[in-house]
Coordinates of C-alpha atoms in Angstrom, one line a residue:
X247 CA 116.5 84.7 102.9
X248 CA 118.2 81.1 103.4
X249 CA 121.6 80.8 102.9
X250 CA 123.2 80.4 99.4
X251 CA 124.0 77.6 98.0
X252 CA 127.9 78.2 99.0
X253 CA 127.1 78.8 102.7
X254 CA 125.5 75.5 103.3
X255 CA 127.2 72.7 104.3
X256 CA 127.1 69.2 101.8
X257 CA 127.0 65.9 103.3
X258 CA 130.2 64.3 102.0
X259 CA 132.4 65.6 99.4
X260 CA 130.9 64.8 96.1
X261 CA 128.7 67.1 94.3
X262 CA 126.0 66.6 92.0
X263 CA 126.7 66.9 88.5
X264 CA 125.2 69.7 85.9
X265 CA 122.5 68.2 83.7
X266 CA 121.4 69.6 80.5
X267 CA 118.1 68.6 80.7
X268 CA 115.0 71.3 81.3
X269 CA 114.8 72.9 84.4
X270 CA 111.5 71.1 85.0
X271 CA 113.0 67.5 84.4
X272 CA 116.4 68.0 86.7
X273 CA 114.7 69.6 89.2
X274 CA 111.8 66.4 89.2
X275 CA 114.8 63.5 88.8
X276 CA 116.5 65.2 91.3
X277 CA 113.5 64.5 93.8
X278 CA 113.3 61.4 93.1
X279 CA 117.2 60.8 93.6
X280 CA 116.7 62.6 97.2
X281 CA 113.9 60.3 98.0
X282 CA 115.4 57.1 96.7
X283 CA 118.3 57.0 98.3
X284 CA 120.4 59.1 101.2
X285 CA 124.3 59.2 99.2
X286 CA 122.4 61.6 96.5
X287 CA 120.8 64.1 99.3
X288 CA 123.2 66.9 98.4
X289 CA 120.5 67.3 95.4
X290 CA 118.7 69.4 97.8
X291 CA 121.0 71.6 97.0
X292 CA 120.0 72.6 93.7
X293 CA 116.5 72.0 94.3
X294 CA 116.7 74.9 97.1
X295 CA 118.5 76.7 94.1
X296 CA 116.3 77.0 91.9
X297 CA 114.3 78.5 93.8
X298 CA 115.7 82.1 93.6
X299 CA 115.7 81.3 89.4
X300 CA 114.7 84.5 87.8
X301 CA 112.1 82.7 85.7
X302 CA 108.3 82.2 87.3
X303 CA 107.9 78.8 85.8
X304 CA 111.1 77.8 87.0
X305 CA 110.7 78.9 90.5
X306 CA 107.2 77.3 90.3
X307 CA 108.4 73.8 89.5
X308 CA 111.3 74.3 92.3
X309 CA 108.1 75.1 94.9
X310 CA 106.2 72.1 93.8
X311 CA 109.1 70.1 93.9
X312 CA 109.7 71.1 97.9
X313 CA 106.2 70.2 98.4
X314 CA 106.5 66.5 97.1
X315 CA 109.9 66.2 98.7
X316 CA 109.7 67.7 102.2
X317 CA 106.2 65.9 102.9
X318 CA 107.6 62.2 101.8
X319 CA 110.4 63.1 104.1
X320 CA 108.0 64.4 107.0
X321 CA 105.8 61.5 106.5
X322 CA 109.1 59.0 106.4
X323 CA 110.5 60.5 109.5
X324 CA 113.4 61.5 108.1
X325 CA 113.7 64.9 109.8
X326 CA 115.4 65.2 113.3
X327 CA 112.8 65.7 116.2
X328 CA 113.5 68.2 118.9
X329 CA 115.6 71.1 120.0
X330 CA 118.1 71.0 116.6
X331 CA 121.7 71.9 117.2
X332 CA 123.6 74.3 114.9
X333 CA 124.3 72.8 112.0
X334 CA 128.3 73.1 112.4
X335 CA 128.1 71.6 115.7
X336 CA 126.6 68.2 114.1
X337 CA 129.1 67.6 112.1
X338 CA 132.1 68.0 114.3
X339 CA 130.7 66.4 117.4
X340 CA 130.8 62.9 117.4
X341 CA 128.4 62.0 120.3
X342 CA 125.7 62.1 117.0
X343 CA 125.1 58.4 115.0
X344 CA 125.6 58.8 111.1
X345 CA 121.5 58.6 111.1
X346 CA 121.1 61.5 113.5
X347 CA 123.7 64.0 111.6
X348 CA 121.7 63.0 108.5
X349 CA 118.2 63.6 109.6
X350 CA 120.1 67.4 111.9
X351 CA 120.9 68.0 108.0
X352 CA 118.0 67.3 106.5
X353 CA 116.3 69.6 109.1
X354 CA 118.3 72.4 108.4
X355 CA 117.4 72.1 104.9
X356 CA 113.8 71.7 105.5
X357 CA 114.2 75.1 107.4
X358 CA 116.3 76.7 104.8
X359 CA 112.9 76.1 102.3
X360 CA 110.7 77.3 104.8
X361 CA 112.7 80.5 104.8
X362 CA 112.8 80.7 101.0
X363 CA 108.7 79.9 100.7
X364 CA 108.2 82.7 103.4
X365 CA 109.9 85.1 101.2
X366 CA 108.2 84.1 97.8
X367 CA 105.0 84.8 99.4
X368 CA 106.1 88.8 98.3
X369 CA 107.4 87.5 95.2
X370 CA 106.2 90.0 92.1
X371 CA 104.3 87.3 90.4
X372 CA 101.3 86.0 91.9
X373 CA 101.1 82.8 90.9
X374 CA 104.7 81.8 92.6
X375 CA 102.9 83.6 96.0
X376 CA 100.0 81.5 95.8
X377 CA 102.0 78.4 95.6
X378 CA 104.6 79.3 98.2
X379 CA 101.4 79.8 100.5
X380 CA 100.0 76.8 99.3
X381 CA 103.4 74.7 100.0
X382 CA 103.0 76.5 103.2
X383 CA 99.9 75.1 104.4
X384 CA 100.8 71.9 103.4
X385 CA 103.6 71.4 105.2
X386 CA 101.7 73.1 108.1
X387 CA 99.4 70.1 107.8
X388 CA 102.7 67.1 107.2
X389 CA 104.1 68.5 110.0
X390 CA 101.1 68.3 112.5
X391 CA 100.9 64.6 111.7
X392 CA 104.4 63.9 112.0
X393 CA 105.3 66.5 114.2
X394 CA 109.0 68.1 115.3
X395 CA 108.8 68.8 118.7
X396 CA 109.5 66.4 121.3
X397 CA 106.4 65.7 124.0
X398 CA 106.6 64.2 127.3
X399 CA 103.0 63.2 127.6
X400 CA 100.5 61.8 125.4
X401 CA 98.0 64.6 126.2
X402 CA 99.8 66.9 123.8
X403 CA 98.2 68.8 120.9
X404 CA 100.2 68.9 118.6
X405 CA 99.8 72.0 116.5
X406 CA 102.9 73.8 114.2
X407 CA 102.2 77.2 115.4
X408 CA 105.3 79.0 115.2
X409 CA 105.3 78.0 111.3
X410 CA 101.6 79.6 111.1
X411 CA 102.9 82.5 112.7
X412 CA 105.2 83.1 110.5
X413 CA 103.2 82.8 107.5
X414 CA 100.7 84.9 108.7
X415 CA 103.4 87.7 109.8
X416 CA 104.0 87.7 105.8
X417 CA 100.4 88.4 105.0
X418 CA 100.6 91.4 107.7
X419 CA 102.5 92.8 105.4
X420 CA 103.5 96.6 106.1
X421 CA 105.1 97.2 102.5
X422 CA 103.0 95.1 100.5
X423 CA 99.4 95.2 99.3
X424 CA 98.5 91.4 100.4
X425 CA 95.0 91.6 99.7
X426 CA 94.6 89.3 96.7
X427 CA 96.6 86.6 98.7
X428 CA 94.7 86.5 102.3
X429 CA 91.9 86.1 99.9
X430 CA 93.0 83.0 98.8
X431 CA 93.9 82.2 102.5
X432 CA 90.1 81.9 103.2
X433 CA 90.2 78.5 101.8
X434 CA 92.7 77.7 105.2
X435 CA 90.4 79.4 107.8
X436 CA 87.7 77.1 106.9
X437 CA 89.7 75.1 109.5
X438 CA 88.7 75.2 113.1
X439 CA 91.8 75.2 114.2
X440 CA 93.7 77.2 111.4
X441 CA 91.1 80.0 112.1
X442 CA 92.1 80.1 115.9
X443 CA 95.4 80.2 116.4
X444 CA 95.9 82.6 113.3
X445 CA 93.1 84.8 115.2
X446 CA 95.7 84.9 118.4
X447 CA 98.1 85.6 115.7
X448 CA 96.9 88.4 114.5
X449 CA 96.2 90.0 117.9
X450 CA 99.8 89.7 118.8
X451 CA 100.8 91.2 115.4
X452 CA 98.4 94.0 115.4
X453 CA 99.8 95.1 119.3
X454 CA 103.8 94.5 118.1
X455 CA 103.0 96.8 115.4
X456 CA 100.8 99.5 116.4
X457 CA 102.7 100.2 119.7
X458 CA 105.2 101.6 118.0
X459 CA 103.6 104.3 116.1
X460 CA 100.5 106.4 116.9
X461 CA 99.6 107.3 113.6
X462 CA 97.8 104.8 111.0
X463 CA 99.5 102.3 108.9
X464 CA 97.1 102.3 106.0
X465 CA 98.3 99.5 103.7
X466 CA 99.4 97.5 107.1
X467 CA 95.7 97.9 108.5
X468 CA 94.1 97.7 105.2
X469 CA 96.0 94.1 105.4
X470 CA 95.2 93.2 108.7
X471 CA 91.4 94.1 107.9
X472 CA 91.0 91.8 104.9
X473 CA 92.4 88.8 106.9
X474 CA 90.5 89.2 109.8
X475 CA 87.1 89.6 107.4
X476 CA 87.6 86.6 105.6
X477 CA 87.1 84.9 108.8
X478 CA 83.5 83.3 109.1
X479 CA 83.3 82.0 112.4
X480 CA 80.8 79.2 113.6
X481 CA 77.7 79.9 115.2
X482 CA 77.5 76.9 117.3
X483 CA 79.6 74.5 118.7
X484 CA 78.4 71.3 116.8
X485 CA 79.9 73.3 113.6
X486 CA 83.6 72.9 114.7
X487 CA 84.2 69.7 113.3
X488 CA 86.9 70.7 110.3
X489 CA 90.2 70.2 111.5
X490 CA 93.6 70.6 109.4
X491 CA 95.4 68.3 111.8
X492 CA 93.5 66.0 114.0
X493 CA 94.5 65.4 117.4
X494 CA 94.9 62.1 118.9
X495 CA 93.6 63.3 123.0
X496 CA 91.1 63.9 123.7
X497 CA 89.2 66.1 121.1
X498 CA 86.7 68.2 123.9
X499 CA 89.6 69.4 125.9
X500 CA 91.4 71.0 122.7
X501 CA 90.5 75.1 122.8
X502 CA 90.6 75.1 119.2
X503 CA 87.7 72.8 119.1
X504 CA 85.7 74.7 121.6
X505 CA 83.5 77.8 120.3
X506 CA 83.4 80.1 123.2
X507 CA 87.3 80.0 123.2
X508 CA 86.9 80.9 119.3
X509 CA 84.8 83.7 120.8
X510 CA 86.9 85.1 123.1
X511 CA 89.7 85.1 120.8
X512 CA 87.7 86.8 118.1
X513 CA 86.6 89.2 120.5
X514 CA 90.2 89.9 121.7
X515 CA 90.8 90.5 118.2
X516 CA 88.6 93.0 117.0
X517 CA 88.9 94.9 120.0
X518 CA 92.4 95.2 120.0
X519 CA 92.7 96.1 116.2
X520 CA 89.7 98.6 116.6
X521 CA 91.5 100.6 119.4
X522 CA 94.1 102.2 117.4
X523 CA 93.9 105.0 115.6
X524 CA 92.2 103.5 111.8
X525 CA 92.4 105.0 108.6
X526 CA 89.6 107.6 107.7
X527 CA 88.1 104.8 105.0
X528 CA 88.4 102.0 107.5
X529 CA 85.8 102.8 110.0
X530 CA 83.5 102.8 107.1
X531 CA 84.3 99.8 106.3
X532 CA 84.3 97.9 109.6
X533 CA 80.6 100.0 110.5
X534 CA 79.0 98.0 107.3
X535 CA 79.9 94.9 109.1
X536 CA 79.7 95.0 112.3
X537 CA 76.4 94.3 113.2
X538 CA 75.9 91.2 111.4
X539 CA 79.7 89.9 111.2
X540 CA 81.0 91.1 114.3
X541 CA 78.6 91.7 116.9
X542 CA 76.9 88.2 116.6
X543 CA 80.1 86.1 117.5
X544 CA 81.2 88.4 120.4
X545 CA 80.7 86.9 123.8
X546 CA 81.0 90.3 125.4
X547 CA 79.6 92.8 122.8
X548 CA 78.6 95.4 124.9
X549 CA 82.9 96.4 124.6
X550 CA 82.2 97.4 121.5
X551 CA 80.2 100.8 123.1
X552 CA 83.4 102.8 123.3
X553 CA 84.6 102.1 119.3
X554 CA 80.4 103.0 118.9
X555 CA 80.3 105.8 120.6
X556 CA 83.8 107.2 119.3
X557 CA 82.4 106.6 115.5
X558 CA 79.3 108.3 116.3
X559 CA 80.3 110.9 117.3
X560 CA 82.8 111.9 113.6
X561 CA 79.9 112.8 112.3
X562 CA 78.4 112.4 108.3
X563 CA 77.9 109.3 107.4
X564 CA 80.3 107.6 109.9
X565 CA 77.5 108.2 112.5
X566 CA 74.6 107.3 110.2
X567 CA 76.7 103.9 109.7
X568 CA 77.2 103.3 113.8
X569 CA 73.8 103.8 114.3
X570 CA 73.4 99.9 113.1
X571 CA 75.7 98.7 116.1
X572 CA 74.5 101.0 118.4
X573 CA 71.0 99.8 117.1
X574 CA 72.0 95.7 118.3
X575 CA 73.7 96.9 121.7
X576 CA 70.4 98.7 123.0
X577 CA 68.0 96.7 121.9
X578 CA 69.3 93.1 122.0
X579 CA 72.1 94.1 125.2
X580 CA 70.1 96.7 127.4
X581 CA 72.6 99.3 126.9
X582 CA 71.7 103.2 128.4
X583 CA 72.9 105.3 125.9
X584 CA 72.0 108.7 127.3
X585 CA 70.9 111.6 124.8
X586 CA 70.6 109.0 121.8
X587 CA 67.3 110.5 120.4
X588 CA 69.0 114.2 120.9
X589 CA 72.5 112.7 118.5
X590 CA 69.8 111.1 116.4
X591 CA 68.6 114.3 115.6
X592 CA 70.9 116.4 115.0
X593 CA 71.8 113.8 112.3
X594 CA 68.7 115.2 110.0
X595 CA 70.7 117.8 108.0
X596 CA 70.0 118.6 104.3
X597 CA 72.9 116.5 103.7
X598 CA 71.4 113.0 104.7
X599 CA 69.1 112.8 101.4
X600 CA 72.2 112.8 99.3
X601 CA 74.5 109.8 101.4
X602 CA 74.8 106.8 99.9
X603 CA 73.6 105.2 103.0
X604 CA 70.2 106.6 103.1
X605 CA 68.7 103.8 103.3
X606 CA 69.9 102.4 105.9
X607 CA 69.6 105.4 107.8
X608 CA 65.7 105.5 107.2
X609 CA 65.5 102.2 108.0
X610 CA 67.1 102.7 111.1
X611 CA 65.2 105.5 112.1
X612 CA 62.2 103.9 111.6
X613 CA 63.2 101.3 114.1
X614 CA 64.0 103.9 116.4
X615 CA 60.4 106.0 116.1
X616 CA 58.2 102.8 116.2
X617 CA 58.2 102.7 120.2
X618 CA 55.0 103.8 121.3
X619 CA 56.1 104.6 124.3
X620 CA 58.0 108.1 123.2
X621 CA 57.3 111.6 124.3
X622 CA 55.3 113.0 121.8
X623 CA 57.1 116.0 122.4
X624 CA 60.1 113.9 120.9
X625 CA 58.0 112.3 118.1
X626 CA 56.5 115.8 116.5
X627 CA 60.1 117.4 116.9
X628 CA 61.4 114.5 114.2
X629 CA 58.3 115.3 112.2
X630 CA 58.9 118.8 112.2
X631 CA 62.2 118.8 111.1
X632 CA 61.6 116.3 108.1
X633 CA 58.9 118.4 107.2
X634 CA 61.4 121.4 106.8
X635 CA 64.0 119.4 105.3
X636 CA 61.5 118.4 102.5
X637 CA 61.2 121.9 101.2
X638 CA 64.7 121.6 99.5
X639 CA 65.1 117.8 98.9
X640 CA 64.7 115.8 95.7
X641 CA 61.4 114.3 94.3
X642 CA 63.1 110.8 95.0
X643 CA 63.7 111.6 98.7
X644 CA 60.0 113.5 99.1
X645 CA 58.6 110.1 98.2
X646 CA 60.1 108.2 100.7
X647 CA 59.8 111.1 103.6
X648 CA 56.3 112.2 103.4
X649 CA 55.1 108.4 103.7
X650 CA 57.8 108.3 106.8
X651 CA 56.4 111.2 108.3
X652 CA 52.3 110.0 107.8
X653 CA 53.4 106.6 109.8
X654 CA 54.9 108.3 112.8
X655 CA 52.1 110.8 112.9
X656 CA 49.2 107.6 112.3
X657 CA 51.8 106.2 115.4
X658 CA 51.4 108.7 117.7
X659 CA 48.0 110.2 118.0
X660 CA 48.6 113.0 119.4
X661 CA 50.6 114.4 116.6
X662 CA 47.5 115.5 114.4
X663 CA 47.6 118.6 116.1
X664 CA 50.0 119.5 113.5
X665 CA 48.1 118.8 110.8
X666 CA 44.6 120.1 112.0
X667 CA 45.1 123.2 114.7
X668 CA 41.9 125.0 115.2
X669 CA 43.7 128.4 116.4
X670 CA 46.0 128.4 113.9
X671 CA 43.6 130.6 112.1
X672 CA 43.7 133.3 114.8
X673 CA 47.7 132.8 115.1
X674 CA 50.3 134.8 113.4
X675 CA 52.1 133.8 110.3
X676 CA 55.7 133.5 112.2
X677 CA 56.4 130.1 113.4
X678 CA 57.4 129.0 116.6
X679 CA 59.6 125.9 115.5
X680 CA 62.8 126.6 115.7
X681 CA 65.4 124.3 112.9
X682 CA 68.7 125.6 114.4
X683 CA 67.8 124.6 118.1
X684 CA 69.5 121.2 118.3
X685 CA 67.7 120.0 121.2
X686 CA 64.2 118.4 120.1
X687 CA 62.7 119.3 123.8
X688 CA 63.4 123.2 123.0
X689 CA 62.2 123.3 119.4
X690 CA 59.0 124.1 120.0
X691 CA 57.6 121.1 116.9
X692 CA 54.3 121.4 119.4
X693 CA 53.5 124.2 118.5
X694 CA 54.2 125.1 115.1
X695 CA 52.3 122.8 112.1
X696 CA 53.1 120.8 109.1
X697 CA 52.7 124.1 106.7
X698 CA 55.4 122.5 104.5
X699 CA 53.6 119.3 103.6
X700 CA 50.9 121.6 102.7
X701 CA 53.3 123.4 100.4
X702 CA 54.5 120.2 98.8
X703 CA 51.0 119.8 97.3
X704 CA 52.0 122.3 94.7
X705 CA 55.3 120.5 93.6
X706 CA 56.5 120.7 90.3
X707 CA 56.5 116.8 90.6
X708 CA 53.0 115.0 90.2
X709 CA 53.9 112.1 92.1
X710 CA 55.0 114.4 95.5
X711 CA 52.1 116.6 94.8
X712 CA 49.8 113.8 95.3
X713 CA 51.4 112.1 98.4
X714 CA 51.5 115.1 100.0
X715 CA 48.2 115.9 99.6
X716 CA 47.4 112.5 101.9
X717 CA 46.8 115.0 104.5
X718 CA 43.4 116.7 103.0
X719 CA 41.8 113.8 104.6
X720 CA 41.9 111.9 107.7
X721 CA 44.7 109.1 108.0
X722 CA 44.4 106.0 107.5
X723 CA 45.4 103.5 110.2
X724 CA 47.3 101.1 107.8
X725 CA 50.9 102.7 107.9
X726 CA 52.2 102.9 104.7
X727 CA 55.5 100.4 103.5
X728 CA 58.4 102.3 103.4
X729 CA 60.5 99.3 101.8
X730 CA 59.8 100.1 98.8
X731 CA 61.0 103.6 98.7
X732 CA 63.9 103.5 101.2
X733 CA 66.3 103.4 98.0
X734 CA 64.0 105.3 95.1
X735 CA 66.2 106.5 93.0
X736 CA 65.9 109.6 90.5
X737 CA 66.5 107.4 87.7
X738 CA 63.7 105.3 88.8
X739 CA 61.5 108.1 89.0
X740 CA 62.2 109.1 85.4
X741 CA 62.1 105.5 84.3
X742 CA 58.8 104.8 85.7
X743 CA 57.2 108.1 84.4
X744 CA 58.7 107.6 80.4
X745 CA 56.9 104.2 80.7
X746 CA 53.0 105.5 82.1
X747 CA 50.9 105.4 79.6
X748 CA 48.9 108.8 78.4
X749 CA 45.2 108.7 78.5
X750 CA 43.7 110.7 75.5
X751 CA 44.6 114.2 75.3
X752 CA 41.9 117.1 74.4
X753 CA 42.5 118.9 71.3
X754 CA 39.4 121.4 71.5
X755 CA 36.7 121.6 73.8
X756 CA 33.4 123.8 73.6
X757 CA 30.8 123.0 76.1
X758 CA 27.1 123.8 75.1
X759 CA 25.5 125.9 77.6
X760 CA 21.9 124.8 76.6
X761 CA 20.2 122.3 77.1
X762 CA 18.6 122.7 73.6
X763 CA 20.2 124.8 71.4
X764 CA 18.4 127.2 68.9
X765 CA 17.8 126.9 65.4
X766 CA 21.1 127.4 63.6
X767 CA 23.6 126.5 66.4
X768 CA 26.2 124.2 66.6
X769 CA 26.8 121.5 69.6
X770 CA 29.6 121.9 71.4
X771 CA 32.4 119.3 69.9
X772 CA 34.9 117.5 72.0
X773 CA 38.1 115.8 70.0
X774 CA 40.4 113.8 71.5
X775 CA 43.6 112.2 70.1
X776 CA 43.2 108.4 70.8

């Protein structure tokens, strides 16, 4: 917190008198009397003041007031520019022109209201955090064009980082839920060089932070993770043409204008958030995203095998959700990722028709299965354990699995041995598969058959009975769509069957069993209920 009002020291001796006008009104006619002329700066004072006020509009007003005062002030020049002394050492040296120790004071102020803007950005009402943060970036902006350091050559960029550090250290809050307000941060990161440097910020933050501990910091993570996912980065480099503060060297040369340094230092910070120890939610979270968000603007995403790897192998949906990444990394990257099809299945548990990201699983899958170069061994062990997996799951699953099944089987040739085995007549009843062996090369799927899609035909459900009675007759070579069954629902199912219209039920039936009948019979009748 800046210093009281007491604390600071006034330029000259007289003070400014009390007013009994509204807060709003002294505090605006005391800007203008700061901006007019220098022999009323001691105003600042009770500008700054009102800034701890106990009342939200108050404060606001103060903020706004900062705002309009501090960037006339940048934009004048009327802030000291360099290494600033103490502020008691101005004043008593006299080595310093009247028009130096003004601006040295005027710089101390100006950092005495960064201070206090830094701080409201926790304040307990939003609306005075969103307009600290918005005073924030615009000073951030003022003082890039009229910046406060000193250069020595005209190749400088000139960039306020430390004051973007510091606001971003207040969003990384490890107290606060901040979440509300780095969403209304996204409207900064739009900036190519806003959304770089505060990139490198958060790496440094997240390695200060996490060193110290080696357990999770949920609410300090949970921060970190809505910042760094309300980045969008660019996908090429002709799209890097926002800038908050433009440079005047040469604009190539910048990093923050070149997009495989944005890269890097997206990559570098992912990878160092990602290799701590996360809250249990959290890997859920960044597994949704990673393979469109993530993976995409990484120039070395083949890093990301040992987060992969280390979230496949939690198990539940966790590993259903990695499959997605690991998914980009072999196909699009070349990556040998031994015993996948063995983890893959031994991810078909009763469970997985019950997750919320079934879908997405299937889909995945599929992918997976649509090689025709796989052993076939492989392929009829995945078919063989879906069919078993069928006899307990629900009508909306059934619909989406027996169709799944049919493709990999219409797929793979040689898989219709399970559906049409001569010798199976002359075989036992006991079969050879084996569901608890987890290894899909010693489950035997070869040599058992699809006896369960068989016993599907006499589901209680219409709709199963009749797909799994597909395999009376020989398959088809058009493989059925599975898009529009990856996320049936049971509701749908019951939706869709109170809306089918009836066709005309029988009421009484007799057939004649003559041709002609004799003398005195009646014909057979049929009613029907229209």
């Amino acid at each position: 917190m800046a210093p009281s009002r007491d604390r600071n020291v006034r330029l000259g001796e007289s003070d400014q008198g009390k007013s009994k006008k509204s807060p709003k009104t002294e505090i605006n006619s005391k800007v203008d009397l700061v901006l007019e002329s220098r022999k009323h700066a001691n105003a600042v004072f009770d500008i700054l003041e009102y800034l701890q006020a106990e009342k939200e509009d108050e404060v606001v007003c103060a903020v706004n007031a900062c705002n309009k005062m501090f960037c006339a002030l940048l934009e004048r020049g009327d802030l000291f520019i360099g290494q600033l002394p103490k502020e008691e050492e101005t004043l008593v040296t006299a080595n310093y022109s009247a028009e130096e120790k003004y601006k040295m004071w005027m710089r101390h102020r100006y950092n005495s209201c960064v201070e206090q803007l830094q701080d409201l950005m926790i304040h307990e009402a939003y609306r005075v955090r969103e307009c600290a943060l918005c005073t924030l970036m615009k000073l951030v902006e003022k003082e890039g064009k009229a910046p406060l350091i000193a250069v020595d050559w005209d190749e400088h960029y000139n960039f306020p980082r430390e004051h973007l550090k510091s606001v971003v250290e207040r969003l990384l809050s490890k107290e606060e839920d901040m979440s509300l307000l780095i969403s209304r941060f996204q409207e900064f990161l739009d900036f190519e060089d806003v959304r770089y440097y505060v990139m490198g910020f958060v790496t440094e933050n997240v390695a200060k932070v996490m060193q110290k501990t080696k357990e999770a910091v949920p609410l300090y993570q949970n921060n970190v993770f809505t910042l760094m996912t309300n980045i969008t980065m660019p996908s090429q480099q002709t799209d890097l043409v926002n800038f908050l503060v433009k440079q005047e060297a040469k604009h190539e040369d910048w990093k923050a204008a070149k997009l495989k340094d944005h890269r890097r230092v997206f990559e570098r910070m992912w990878l160092g958030f990602l290799k701590y120890k996360l809250p249990s939610g959290m890997y859920k979270k960044v597994l949704v995203i990673l393979h469109d968000s993530i993976l995409p603007h990484m120039s070395k995403p083949a890093l990301m095998i040992d987060f992969l790897t280390a979230a496949y192998d939690v198990g539940g949906a966790i590993s259903l959700l990695a499959l997605n990444g690991l998914f980009v990394l072999i196909h699009e990257h070349n990556l040998d990722y031994p015993d996948f099809y063995k983890k893959l299945y031994s991810l078909l548990e009763p469970s997985i028709f019950h997750v919320k990201y079934r879908a997405r699983f299937f889909h995945l899958a599929n992918l997976f299965l649509s090689s025709s170069h796989l052993p076939v061994y492989l392929v009829a062990a995945f078919v063989k354990r879906l069919s078993r997996l069928a006899l307990t799951a629900p009508p909306a699953a059934l619909l989406m699995i027996i169709p799944f099944i049919c493709n990999l089987i219409r797929r793979h040739p040689s898989c219709r041995v399970l559906i049409h085995r001569p010798s199976a007549a002359e075989a036992t009843c006991e079969d050879p598969y084996v569901m608890e062996e987890t290894d899909p090369v010693l489950c035997h799927a070869m040599e058992s058959s699809l006896w369960e899609l068989q016993t599907l035909q006499k589901h209680y459900h219409p709709d199963v009975a009749k797909a799994a009675a597909v395999i009376n007759k020989p398959l088809s070579e058009l493989e059925d769509d599975l898009n529009e069954v990856l996320e049936l629902s049971a509701y749908e199912i019951f939706e869709r069957d109170l809306k089918a219209k009836a066709g005309p039920v029988p009421l009484e039936f007799e057939p004649a069993k003559e041709l002609l009948n004799r003398p005195g019979e009646v014909v057979g009748q049929h009613f029907t209920l229209e």
